[in-house]
Every structure is written in structure tokens, then in C-alpha cells.
Coordinates of C-alpha atoms and ligand atoms in Angstrom, one line a residue:
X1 CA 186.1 -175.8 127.6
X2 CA 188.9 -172.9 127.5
X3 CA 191.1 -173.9 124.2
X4 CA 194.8 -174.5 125.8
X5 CA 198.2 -174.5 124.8
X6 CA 199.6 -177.8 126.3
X7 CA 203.0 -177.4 126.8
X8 CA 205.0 -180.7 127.1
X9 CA 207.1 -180.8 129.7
X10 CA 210.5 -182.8 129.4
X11 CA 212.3 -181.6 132.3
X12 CA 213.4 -177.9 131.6
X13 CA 213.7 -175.3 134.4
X14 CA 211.7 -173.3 132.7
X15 CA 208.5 -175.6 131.9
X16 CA 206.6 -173.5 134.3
X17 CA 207.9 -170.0 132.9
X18 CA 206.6 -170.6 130.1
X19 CA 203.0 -171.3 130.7
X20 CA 203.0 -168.5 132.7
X21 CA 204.2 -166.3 129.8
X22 CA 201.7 -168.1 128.0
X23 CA 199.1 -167.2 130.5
X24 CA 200.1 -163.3 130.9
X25 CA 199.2 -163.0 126.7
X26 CA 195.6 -163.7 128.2
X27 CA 195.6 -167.3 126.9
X28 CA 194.8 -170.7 129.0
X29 CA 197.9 -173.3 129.4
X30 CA 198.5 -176.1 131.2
X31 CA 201.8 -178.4 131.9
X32 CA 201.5 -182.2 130.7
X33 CA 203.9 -185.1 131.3
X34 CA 206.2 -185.3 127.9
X35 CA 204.2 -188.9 127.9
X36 CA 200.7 -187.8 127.4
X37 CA 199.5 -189.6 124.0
X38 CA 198.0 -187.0 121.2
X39 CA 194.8 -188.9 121.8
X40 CA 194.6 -187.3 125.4
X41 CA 195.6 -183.8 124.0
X42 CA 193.0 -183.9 121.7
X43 CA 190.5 -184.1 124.6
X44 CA 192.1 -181.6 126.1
X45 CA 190.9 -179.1 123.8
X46 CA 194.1 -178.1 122.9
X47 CA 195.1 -175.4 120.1
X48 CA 198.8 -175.3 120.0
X49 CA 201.8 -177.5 121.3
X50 CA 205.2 -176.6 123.1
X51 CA 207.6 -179.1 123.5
X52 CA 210.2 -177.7 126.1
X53 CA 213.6 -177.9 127.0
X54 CA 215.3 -180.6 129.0
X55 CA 218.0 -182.0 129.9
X56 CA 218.1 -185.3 127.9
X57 CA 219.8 -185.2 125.0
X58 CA 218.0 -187.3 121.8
X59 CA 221.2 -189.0 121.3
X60 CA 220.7 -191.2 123.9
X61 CA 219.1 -194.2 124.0
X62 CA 216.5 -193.3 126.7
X63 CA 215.5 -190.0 125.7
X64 CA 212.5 -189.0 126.6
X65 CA 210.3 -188.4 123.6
X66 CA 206.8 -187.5 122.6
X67 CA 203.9 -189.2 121.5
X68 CA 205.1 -189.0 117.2
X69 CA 201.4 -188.7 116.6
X70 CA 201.4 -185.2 117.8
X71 CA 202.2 -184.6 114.5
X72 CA 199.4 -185.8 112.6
X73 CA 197.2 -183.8 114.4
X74 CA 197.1 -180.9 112.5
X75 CA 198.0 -178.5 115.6
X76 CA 200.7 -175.9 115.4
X77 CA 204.0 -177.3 117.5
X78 CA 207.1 -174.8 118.8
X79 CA 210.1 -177.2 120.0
X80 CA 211.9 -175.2 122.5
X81 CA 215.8 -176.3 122.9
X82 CA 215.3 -179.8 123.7
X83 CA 212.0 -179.9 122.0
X84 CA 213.4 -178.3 118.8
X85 CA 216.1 -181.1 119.1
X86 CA 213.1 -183.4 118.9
X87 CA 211.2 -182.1 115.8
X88 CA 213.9 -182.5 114.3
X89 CA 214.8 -185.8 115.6
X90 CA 211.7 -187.4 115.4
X91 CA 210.9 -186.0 111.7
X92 CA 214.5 -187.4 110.1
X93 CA 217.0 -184.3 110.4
X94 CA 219.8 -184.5 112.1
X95 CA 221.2 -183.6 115.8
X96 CA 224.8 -184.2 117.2
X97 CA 226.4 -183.5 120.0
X98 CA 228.4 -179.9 119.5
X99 CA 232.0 -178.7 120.6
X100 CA 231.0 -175.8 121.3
X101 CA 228.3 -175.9 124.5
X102 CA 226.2 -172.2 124.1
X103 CA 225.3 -171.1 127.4
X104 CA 224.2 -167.9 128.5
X105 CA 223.9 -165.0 125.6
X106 CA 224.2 -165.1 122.2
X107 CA 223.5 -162.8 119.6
X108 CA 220.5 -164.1 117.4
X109 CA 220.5 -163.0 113.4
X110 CA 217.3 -162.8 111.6
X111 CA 217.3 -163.9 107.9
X112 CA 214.2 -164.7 106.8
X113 CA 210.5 -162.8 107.5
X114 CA 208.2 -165.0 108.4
X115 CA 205.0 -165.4 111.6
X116 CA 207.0 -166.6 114.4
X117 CA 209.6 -163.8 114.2
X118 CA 207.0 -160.7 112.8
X119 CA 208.4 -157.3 114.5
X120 CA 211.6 -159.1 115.7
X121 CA 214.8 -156.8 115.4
X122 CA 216.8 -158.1 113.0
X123 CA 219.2 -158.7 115.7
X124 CA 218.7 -159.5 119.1
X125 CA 220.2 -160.9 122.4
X126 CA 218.7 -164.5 123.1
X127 CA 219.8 -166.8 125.9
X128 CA 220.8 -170.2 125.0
X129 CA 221.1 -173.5 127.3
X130 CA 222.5 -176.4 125.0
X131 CA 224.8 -179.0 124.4
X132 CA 224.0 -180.7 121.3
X133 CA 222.7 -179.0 117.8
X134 CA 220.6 -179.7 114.5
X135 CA 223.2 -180.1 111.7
X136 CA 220.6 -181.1 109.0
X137 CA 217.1 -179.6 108.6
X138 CA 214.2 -182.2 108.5
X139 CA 212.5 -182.7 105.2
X140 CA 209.9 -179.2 104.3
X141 CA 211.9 -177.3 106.8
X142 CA 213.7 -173.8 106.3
X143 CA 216.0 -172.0 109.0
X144 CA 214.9 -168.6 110.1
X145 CA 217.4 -166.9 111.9
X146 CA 221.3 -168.4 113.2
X147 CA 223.7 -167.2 115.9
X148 CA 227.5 -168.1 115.8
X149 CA 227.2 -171.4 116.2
X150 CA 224.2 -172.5 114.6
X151 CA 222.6 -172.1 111.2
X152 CA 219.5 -173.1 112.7
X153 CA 218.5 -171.7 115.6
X154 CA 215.1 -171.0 114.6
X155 CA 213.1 -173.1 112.2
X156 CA 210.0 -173.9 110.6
X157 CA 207.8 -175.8 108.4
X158 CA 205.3 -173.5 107.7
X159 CA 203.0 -175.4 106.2
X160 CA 202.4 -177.8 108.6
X161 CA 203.2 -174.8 111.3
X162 CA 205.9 -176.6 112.8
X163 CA 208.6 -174.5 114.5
X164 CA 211.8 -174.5 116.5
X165 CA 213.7 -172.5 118.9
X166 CA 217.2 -173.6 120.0
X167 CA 217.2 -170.6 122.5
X168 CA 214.6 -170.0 125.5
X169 CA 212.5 -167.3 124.9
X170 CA 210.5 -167.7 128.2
X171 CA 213.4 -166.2 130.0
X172 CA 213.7 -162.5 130.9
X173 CA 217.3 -162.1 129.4
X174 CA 216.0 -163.2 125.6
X175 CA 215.0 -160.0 124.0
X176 CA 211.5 -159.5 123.2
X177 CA 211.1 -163.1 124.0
X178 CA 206.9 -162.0 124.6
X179 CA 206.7 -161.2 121.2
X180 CA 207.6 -164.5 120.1
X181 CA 205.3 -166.2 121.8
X182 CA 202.9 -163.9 121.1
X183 CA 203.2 -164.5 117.3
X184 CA 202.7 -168.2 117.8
X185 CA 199.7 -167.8 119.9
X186 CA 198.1 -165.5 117.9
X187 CA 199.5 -165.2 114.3
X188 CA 200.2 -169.5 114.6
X189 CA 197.8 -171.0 116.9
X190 CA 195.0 -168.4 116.3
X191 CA 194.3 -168.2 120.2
X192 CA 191.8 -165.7 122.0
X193 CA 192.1 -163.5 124.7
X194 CA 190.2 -165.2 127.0
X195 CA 191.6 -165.7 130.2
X196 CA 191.8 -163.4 132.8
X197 CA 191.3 -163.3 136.1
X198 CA 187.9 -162.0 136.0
X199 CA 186.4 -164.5 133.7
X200 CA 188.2 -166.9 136.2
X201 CA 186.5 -165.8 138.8
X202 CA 183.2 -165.9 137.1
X203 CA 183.5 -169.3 135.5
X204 CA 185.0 -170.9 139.3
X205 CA 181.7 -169.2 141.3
X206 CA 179.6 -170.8 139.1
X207 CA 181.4 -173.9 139.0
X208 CA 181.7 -174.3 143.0
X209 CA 177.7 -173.5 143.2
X210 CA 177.2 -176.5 141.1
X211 CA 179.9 -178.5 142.8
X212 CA 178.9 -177.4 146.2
X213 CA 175.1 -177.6 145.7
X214 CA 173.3 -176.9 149.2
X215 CA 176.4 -178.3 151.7
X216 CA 178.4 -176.5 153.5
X217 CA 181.9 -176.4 152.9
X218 CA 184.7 -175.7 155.7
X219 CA 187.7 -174.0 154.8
X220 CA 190.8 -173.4 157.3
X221 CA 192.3 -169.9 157.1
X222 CA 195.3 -169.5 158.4
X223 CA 196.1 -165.6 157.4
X224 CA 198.4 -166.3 154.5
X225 CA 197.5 -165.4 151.2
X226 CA 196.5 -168.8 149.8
X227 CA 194.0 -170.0 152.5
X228 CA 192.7 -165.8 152.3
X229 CA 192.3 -165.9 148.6
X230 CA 190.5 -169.4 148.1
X231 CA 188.1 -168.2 151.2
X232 CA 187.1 -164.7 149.6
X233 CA 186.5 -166.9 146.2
X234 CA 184.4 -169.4 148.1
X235 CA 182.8 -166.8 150.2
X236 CA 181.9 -165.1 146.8
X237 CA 180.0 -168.3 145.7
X238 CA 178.3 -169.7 148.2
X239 CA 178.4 -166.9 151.0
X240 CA 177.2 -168.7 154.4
X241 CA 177.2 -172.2 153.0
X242 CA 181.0 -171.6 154.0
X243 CA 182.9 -171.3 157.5
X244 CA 186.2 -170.6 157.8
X245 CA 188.2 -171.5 161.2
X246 CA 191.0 -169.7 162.0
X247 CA 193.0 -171.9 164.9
X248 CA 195.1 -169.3 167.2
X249 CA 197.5 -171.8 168.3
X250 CA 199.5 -169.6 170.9
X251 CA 201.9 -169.5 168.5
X252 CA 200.9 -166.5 166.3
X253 CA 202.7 -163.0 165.8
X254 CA 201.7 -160.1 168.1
X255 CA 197.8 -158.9 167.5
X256 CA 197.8 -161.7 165.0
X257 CA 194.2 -163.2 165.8
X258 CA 192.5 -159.8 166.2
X259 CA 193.8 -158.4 162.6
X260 CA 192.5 -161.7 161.0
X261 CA 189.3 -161.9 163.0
X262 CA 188.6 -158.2 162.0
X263 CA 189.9 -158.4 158.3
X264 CA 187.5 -161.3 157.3
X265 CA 184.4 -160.6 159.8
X266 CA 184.0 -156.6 159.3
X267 CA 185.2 -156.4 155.7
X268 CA 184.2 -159.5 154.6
X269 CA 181.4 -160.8 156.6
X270 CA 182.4 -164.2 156.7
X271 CA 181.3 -167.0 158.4
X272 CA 184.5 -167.0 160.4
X273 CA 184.6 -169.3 163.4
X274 CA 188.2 -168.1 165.8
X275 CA 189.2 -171.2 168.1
X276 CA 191.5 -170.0 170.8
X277 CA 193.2 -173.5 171.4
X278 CA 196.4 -171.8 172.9
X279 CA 196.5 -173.5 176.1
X280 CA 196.0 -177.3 174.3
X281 CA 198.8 -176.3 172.3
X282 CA 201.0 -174.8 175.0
X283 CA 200.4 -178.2 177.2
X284 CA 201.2 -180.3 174.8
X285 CA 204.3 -178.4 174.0
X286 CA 205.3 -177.8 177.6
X287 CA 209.3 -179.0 178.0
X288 CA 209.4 -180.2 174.2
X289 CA 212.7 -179.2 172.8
X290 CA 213.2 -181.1 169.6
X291 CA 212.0 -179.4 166.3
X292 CA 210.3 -182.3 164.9
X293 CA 208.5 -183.2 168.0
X294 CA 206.9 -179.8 168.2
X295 CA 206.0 -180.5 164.4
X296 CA 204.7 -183.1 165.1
X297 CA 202.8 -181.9 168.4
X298 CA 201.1 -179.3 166.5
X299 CA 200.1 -181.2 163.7
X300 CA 198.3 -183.2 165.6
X301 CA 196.6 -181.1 168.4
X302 CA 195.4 -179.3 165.0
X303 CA 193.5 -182.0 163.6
X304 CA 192.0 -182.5 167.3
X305 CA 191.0 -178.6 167.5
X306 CA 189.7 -178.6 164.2
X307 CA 188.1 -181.9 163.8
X308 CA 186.1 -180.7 167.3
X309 CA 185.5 -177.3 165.9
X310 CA 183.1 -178.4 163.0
X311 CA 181.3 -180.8 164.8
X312 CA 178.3 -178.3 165.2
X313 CA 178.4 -177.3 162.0
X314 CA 175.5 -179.4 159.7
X315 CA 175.6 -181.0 156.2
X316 CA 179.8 -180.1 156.3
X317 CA 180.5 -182.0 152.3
X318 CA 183.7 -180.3 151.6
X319 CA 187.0 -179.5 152.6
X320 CA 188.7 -176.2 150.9
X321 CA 192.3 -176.2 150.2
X322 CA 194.3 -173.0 148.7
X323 CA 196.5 -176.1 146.7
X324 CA 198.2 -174.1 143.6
X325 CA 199.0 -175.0 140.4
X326 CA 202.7 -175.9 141.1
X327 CA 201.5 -178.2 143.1
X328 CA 199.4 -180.2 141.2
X329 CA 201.3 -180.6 137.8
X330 CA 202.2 -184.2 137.3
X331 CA 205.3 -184.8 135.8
X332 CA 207.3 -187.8 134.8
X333 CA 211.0 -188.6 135.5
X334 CA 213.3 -187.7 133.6
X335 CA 217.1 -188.7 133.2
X336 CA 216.3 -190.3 136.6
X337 CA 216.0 -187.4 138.6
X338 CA 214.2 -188.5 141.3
X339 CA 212.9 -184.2 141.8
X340 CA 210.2 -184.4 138.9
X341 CA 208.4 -187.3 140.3
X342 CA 204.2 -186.9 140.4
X343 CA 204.4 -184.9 143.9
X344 CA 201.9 -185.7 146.2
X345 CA 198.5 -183.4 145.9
X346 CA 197.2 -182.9 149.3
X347 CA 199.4 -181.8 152.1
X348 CA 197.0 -181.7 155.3
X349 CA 198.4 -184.0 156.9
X350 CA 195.4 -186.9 156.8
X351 CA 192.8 -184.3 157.6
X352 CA 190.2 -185.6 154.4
X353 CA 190.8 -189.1 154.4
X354 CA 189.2 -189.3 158.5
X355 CA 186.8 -187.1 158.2
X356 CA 185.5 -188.2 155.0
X357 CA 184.9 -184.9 153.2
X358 CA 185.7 -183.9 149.0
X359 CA 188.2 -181.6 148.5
X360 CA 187.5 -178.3 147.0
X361 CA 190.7 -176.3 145.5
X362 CA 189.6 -173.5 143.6
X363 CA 193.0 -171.9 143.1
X364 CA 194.6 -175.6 141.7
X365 CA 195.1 -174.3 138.2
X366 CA 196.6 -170.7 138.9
X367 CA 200.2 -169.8 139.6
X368 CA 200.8 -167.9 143.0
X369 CA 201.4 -164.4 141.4
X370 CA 198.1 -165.2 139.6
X371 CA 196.3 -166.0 143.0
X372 CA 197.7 -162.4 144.4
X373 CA 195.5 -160.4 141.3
X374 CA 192.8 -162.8 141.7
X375 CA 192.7 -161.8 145.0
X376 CA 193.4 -157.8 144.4
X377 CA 190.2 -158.2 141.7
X378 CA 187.9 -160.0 144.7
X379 CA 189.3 -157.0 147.3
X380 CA 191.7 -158.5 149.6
X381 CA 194.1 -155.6 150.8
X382 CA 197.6 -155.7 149.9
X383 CA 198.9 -156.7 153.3
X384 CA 197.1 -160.0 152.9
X385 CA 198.0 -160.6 149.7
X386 CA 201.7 -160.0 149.9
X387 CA 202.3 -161.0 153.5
X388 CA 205.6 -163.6 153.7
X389 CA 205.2 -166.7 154.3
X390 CA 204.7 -168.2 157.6
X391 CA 205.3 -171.3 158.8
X392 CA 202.5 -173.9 160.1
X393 CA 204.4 -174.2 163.4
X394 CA 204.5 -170.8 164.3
X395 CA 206.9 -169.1 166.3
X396 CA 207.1 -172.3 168.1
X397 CA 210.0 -173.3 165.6
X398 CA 212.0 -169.4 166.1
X399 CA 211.8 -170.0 170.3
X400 CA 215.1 -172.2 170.4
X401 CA 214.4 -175.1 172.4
X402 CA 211.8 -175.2 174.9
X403 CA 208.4 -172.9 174.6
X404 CA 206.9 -171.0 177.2
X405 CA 204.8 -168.0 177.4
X406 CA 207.4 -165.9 178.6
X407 CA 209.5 -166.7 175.7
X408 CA 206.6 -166.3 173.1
X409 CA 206.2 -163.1 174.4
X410 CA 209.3 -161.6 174.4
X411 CA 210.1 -163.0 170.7
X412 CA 206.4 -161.5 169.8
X413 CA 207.4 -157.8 170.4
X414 CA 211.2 -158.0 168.9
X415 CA 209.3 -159.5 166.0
X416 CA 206.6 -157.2 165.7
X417 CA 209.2 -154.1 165.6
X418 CA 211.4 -156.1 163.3
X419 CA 208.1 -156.4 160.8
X420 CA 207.3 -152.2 161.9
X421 CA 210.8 -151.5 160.4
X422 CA 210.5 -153.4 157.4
X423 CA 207.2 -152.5 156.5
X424 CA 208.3 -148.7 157.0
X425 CA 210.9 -149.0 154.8
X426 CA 209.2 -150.9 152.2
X427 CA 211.4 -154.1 152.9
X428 CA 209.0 -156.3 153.8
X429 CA 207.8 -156.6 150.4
X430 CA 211.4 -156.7 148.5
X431 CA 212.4 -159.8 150.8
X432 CA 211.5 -163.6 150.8
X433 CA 211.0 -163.6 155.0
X434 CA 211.8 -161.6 157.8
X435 CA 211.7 -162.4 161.1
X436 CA 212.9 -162.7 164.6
X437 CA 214.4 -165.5 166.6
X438 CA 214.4 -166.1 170.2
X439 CA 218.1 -168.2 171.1
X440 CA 218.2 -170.4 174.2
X441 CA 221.4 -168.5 175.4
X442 CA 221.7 -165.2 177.8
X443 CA 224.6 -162.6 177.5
X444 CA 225.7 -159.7 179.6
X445 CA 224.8 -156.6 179.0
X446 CA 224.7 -153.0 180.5
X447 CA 222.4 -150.6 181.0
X448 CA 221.6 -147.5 182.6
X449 CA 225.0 -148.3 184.3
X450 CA 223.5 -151.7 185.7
X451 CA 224.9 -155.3 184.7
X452 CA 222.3 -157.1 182.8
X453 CA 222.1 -160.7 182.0
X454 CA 219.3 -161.1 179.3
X455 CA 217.9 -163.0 176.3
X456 CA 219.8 -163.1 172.5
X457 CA 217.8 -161.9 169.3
X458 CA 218.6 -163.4 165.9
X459 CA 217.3 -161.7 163.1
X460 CA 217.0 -163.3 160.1
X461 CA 215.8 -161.7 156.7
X462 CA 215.9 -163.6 153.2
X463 CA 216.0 -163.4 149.5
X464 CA 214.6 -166.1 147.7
X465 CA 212.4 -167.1 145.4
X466 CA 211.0 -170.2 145.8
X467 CA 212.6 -171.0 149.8
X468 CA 214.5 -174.0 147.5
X469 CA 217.8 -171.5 148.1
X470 CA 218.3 -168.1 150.0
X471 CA 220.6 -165.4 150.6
X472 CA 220.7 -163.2 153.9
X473 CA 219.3 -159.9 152.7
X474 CA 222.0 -157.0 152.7
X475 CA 219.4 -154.4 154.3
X476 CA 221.1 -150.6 154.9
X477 CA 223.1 -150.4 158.0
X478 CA 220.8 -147.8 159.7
X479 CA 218.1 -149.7 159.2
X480 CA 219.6 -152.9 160.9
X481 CA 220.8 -150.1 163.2
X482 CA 217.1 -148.8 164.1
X483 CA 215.8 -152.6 164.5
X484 CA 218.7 -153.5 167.1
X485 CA 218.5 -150.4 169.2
X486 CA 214.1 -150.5 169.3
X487 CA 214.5 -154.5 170.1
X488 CA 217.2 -153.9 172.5
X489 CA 215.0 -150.5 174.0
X490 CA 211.4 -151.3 173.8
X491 CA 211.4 -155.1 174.0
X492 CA 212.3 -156.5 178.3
X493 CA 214.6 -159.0 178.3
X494 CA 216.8 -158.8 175.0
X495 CA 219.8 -157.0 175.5
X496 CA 221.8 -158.0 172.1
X497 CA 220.8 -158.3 169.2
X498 CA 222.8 -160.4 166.1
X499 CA 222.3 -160.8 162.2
X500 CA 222.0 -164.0 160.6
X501 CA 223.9 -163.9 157.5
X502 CA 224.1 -167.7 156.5
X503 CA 222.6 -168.7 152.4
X504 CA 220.3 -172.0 152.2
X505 CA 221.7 -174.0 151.7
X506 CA 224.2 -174.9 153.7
X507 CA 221.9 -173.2 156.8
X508 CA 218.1 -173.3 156.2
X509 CA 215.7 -170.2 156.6
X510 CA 214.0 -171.0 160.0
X511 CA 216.3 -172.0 162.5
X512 CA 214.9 -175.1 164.0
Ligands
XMP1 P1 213.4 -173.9 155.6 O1 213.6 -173.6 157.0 O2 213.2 -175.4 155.4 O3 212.1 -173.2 155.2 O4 214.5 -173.4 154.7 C1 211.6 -173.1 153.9 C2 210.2 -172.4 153.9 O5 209.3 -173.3 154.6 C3 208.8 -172.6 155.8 N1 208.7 -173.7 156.8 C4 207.6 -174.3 157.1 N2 206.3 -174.1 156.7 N3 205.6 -175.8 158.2 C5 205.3 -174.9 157.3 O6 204.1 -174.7 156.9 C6 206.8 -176.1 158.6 O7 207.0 -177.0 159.5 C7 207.9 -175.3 158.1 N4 209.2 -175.3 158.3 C8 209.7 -174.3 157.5 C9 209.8 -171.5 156.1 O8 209.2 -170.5 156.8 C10 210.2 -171.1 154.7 O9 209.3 -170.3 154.1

């Protein structure tokens, strides 16, 4: 069992940033409820504790707090913010609530040499998030370094290798924030270097192979990179003991089937079964004009297509799912905010439960940015493994209103230039989504000295990070200039063409 840092999560934004700088050092972490007893961690094979930020405060009667045995346990604990509040707090110093609130930067002053700090300026830039503040040091502790408005901003209690940060040094705008960790994983906790994504990818084959045994396990690949990645690990394990289907439900971009069936079949030789279910989909949709009916619609035409796609195949055990780590880490709720509830683990929609099969996740313990260099070490080209993200429902949610062919068609070619001019000018890969959308509205137009009266184009291109918020991209004019006048010239029936430029929220990204 890989030896982990378990880092306690109480609620912080940056819980997950800081296993994954944890996990770029080349050493295992994993995200626990603040609630899980020391008797659990100890299972868990775990070599070093972070207790992270939140926004509780210890002052209140409520606060979520830690199992106080964590303590006894003779493993090295950093309190982060909150969690440095805690150590304190829980071993009898002294925390009240501040005048001054430090937010944002502050400059850090280092006054004592010690592990947690070695090759740290003696000044540096750290970013700060807190209300309250440690006013008395618990017993066998000594302050390290203070900014303006705190003489302990970092502490320790180095025998015991306790230690506190009040600032966050998981963030990108703390200066050599890396190094700090870095000390306490390998200076404090002692860790190894052992994970990477090749000994990931070793340890997960031969995992799956004992998992899957002699079944077959089915695996639908819809293109993007999570489904592509998890199929090319599979494949790696268990070669034909694993089909993919890829479902063209009339609703994909232009050539969208063919580049798929020829990525995964030629390159790849996988076991890759292509259902054309187009026209079941396009019935079924026929007239629809509501958003969540067509959702719905789809959802459940898929299940039929795939459910009657497998039926030839024999000894089908398993169901694989490109489920990531973000979506798997429980987490307990804190201050009553109803967002860190346990989320739900398995999104298809049913699909298991009917058709009675185990699920097999080989990417649930990696972040996404982890998946894309597990997937650049097993081969997948880039376009695969940086392709935005596309939605379930197709270009059935970007033709306003009703679908047709007609419409499909006409929305697949501005699209496909849109993607042309984005990819040409390297875009496509600074931006969140890009895309175009076909509006149920005509407008007048002339051309070649005729009257036309055609279709409307929306095109809509965001930033983001996580699709939570967005911002409409501010692209150079001549490009926006060579999109509009290739739709409006290559693509029959559009003659205008308009720029979204509305944030999520208030608007969301797709349109419908
Ligand atoms: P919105 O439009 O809600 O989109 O701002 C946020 C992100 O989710 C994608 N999206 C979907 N993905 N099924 C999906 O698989 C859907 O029904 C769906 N609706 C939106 C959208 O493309 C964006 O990345």
C-alpha cells in the first residue's frame, strides 16, 4: 500500500490544491472528511497529516474539529490556516478573533532556521485568508517566522513534528510555496518518490487483470478525454476482454464518428463497436423543443441503444467509467453549506443498477490534469487529450428549439470552421469551450446584390476553469473577423453571425 499524506479536509477552497501539490512532489495523497477517526488513518497507511483551511472559525461552538487522537499517533501534522488555528486550539494555546482580517498578500519574515522553512528567503510574499489569529503558543511550541499582524504565522513543535501555517502555501501567489511542502514531505514526513504516472499505470494493469479476471468488461467511449483515457488503460490490461461502444447519436460534430472510429481502431486496435442510432435518436426528438425533454429523450434512447448493443457480447462482468477523483472525495458539511455534501459517485444515469454489472473506474483516484499525462505516457494524441468538453446532448442542446437534419447540418459546418479557426490560432486550447449555436430566428441579409433571408449564428467561446463560472473570451478582432466572414461564406443558410459575450453566471455556457 502506497504510504499517503491524508490531508483533512475542513472546508477550504483549496483542499484539493493541495493534494495535488502534494501529488506533483511525486508523493501519494488523498482527501478525507475532517471526521475520519486516527484509527481509520492509521489503516490508511498514512505518513504525514494536513489539516486545511476552512471557513469555521474554532471559536464557535460547532467548529468542526479533528479526531484529538491524531495527535498521539506519532505522525508529523502541518495545520494550514484553519487547521493551524486547530493545533493550537485543540493543544491549549490560544486563538481570538482579530481586527485586522489579512486577506490577500502579506509579507512573511523568517526568524528562526528550522525543517519546514530550509532554503526559504528570509522574506517572502505569502497569501493569507483569515479572520481570527493565535495569540498564545501551545505548550512545546516556538514561532518561526511573523508578518505584520501576527507573531505566529508559522509554528512548530519540533519534537513532536507539529507545525503550522497561518498562510496558504498551496496557492500560486505564496512564494516558493513548493518548497514548503516539499520540506515537510521529505525533510518531516520522510516520504518517497513513488508516484508517478508510470508506476500508476503499472500498479492499475495489474490490478484490473486480477479484478477483471477472464470477463469482459464494456466501456462507453464517447470521444472526450476521460472515457479515451480509462479505455486505452483498460485496453492496456486486458486487450480484447474489452469493447468499447461509441453511440453516434446524430448529434455529433462534423466527421466526428469517422475520427473516433479511426483514432481507437487503426492506432489502437481496439475492440471498438460504432452504433449508428442516428435515426432512433432523431425520431424521438422529432418536434421536441424543450431543453430538458431532449435531455431527457437522449438519456434514455441511450440506455436503449446501448443496453441492445452488448447483448451479443458474452460473459459482459463490468461496466468502465472515466469517474475522477473530484468526483469521488467524500466530504462532510461544513458551517452548513449544503455544497460539500458526499456527492453522488456514479452519474450514468441508472445504467449499472439494470443491467447488473460492477463498476470499474480506473482513473477514480487521479485529478483531471493527472489523467491528461496518464494518457500522454499510454499514447493518446494531444487532440484527444485536450479536446473541450462536450456535452452528453450534443448539438441537440446548441439547435434552438426544434432539431432537424437540416438544422444539424448547417450548425455542423459553422461549427466545424469555428473549431478550424481556433485550432489554427492555438485558441482552442487557451479556452474553456468554443462552439457554435444554431438560433431559431432568420434575418435579412444581402448578397451578391440579392435579398437573403437566412439562419442566425451565435458563437460562443469561454474561460473557465471548472464550468462553475465563465467569462466570454476576448479573442482578437481579426480572428472573430475570419470566423464571421468563413461561416457567413462557406456555410448555406447563415447570413449573420453574432458574439455571445454574457459571464456564468448570470447566462450559462450552452444556451439551452
Ligand atoms: P452550463 O451550460 O450549465 O454548462 O453552464 C456547464 C458545462 O456542462 C456542459 N453541459 C452538459 N454536459 N450533459 C453533459 O454531459 C448535459 O446535459 C450538459 N449541459 C451542459 C457544458 O458543455 C459545460 O461544459
Amino acid at each position: 500500500m502506497t504510504r499517503t499524506i491524508a490531508v483533512l479536509d475542513f472546508g477550504s477552497q483549496y483542499t484539493q490544491v493541495i493534494a495535488r501539490r502534494i501529488r506533483e512532489c511525486n508523493v501519494y495523497s488523498k482527501i478525507y472528511p475532517y471526521s475520519i477517526t486516527a484509527k481509520q488513518l492509521l489503516k490508511e497507511n498514512v505518513c504525514g497529516i494536513i489539516l486545511s483551511g476552512g471557513p469555521s472559525s474554532v471559536l464557535k461552538s460547532k467548529a468542526p474539529l479533528p479526531d484529538k487522537q491524531i495527535f498521539k499517533l506519532g505522525i508529523p501534522v502541518l495545520g494550514i490556516c484553519y487547521g493551524l488555528q486547530l493545533i493550537a486550539y485543540l493543544l491549549n494555546g490560544k486563538v481570538a478573533s482579530s481586527d485586522h482580517h489579512e486577506y490577500g498578500r502579506t509579507c512573511l519574515l523568517i526568524n528562526k532556521k528550522s525543517k519546514l522553512l530550509h532554503g526559504i528567503k528570509n522574506k517572502i510574499n505569502v497569501w493569507n485568508s483569515h479572520g481570527d489569529k493565535l495569540i498564545k503558543l501551545p505548550r512545546g511550541f516556538e514561532p518561526l517566522a511573523s508578518t505584520e499582524n501576527s507573531d505566529f504565522a508559522v509554528i512548530q513543535n519540533e519534537k513532536k513534528d507539529f507545525y503550522g501555517l497561518q498562510f496558504h502555501p498551496e496557492v500560486s501567489h505564496t512564494e516558493q510555496g513548493s518548497e514548503i511542502y516539499k520540506n515537510f514531505l521529505f525533510k518531516i514526513c520522510k516520504c518517497e518518490k513513488n508516484w508517478s504516472m508510470s508506476a500508476y499505470i503499472e500498479s492499475t494493469v495489474q490490478g484490473i487483470r486480477e479484478i477483471v479476471g477472464s470477463k469482459h468488461v464494456i466501456l462507453g467511449l464517447s470521444g472526450g478525454v476521460d472515457s479515451s483515457v480509462a479505455a486505452a488503460l483498460i485496453h492496456k490490461a486486458i486487450g480484447n476482454q474489452l469493447t468499447c461502444i461509441f453511440v453516434d447519436n446524430g448529434l455529433l460534430r462534423l466527421n466526428e464518428r469517422v475520427t473516433v472510429e479511426q483514432l481507437y481502431k487503426k492506432n489502437f486496435q481496439l475492440n471498438l463497436k460504432v452504433v449508428n442510432a442516428s435515426a432512433k435518436f432523431l425520431v424521438k426528438l422529432k418536434g421536441v423543443k424543450d431543453p430538458e425533454r431532449k435531455r431527457k429523450i437522449i438519456g434514455k434512447v441511450f440506455i436503449e441503444v446501448f443496453e441492445d448493443s452488448i447483448k451479443s457480447i458474452k460473459d459482459v462482468s463490468f461496466l468502465a467509467q472515466g469517474t475522477l477523483y473530484p468526483d469521488v472525495i467524500e466530504s462532510v458539511p461544513i458551517d452548513g453549506n449544503p455544497s460539500s455534501l458526499i456527492k453522488s459517485h456514479h452519474n450514468v444515469g441508472g445504467l449499472p443498477k439494470r443491467m447488473r454489472l460492477k463498476l470499474l473506474e480506473p482513473l477514480r483516484e487521479l485529478f483531471k490534469d493527472e489523467v491528461r499525462a496518464l494518457g500522454s505516457e499510454l499514447g493518446l494524441p494531444k487532440e484527444v487529450l485536450w479536446r473541450q468538453p462536450f456535452p452528453g446532448p450534443g448539438l441537440s442542446i446548441r439547435v434552438i428549439s426544434d432539431v432537424t437534419r437540416h438544422k444539424l447540418n448547417i450548425l455542423r459546418k459553422a461549427d466545424s470552421i469555428l473549431l478550424d479557426e481556433m485550432k489554427k490560432s492555438k485558441f482552442y486550447y487557451k479556452v474553456w469551450q468554443s462552439f457554435a449555436v444554431l438560433l431559431p430566428v432568420k434575418s435579412v441579409g444581402v448578397m451578391g446584390d440579392k435579398r437573403t433571408y437566412e439562419n442566425v449564428v451565435a458563437l460562443r467561446i469561454v474561460e473557465s476553469c471548472d464550468a462553475m463560472t465563465a467569462d466570454w473570451a476576448n479573442l482578437p478582432q481579426d480572428l472573430l473577423k475570419r470566423i464571421s466572414n468563413r461561416i457567413i461564406n462557406e456555410v448555406r443558410g447563415v447570413n449573420r453571425v453574432c458574439l455571445d459575450i454574457s459571464s456564468k453566471p448570470p447566462g450559462t455556457i450552452e444556451w439551452e
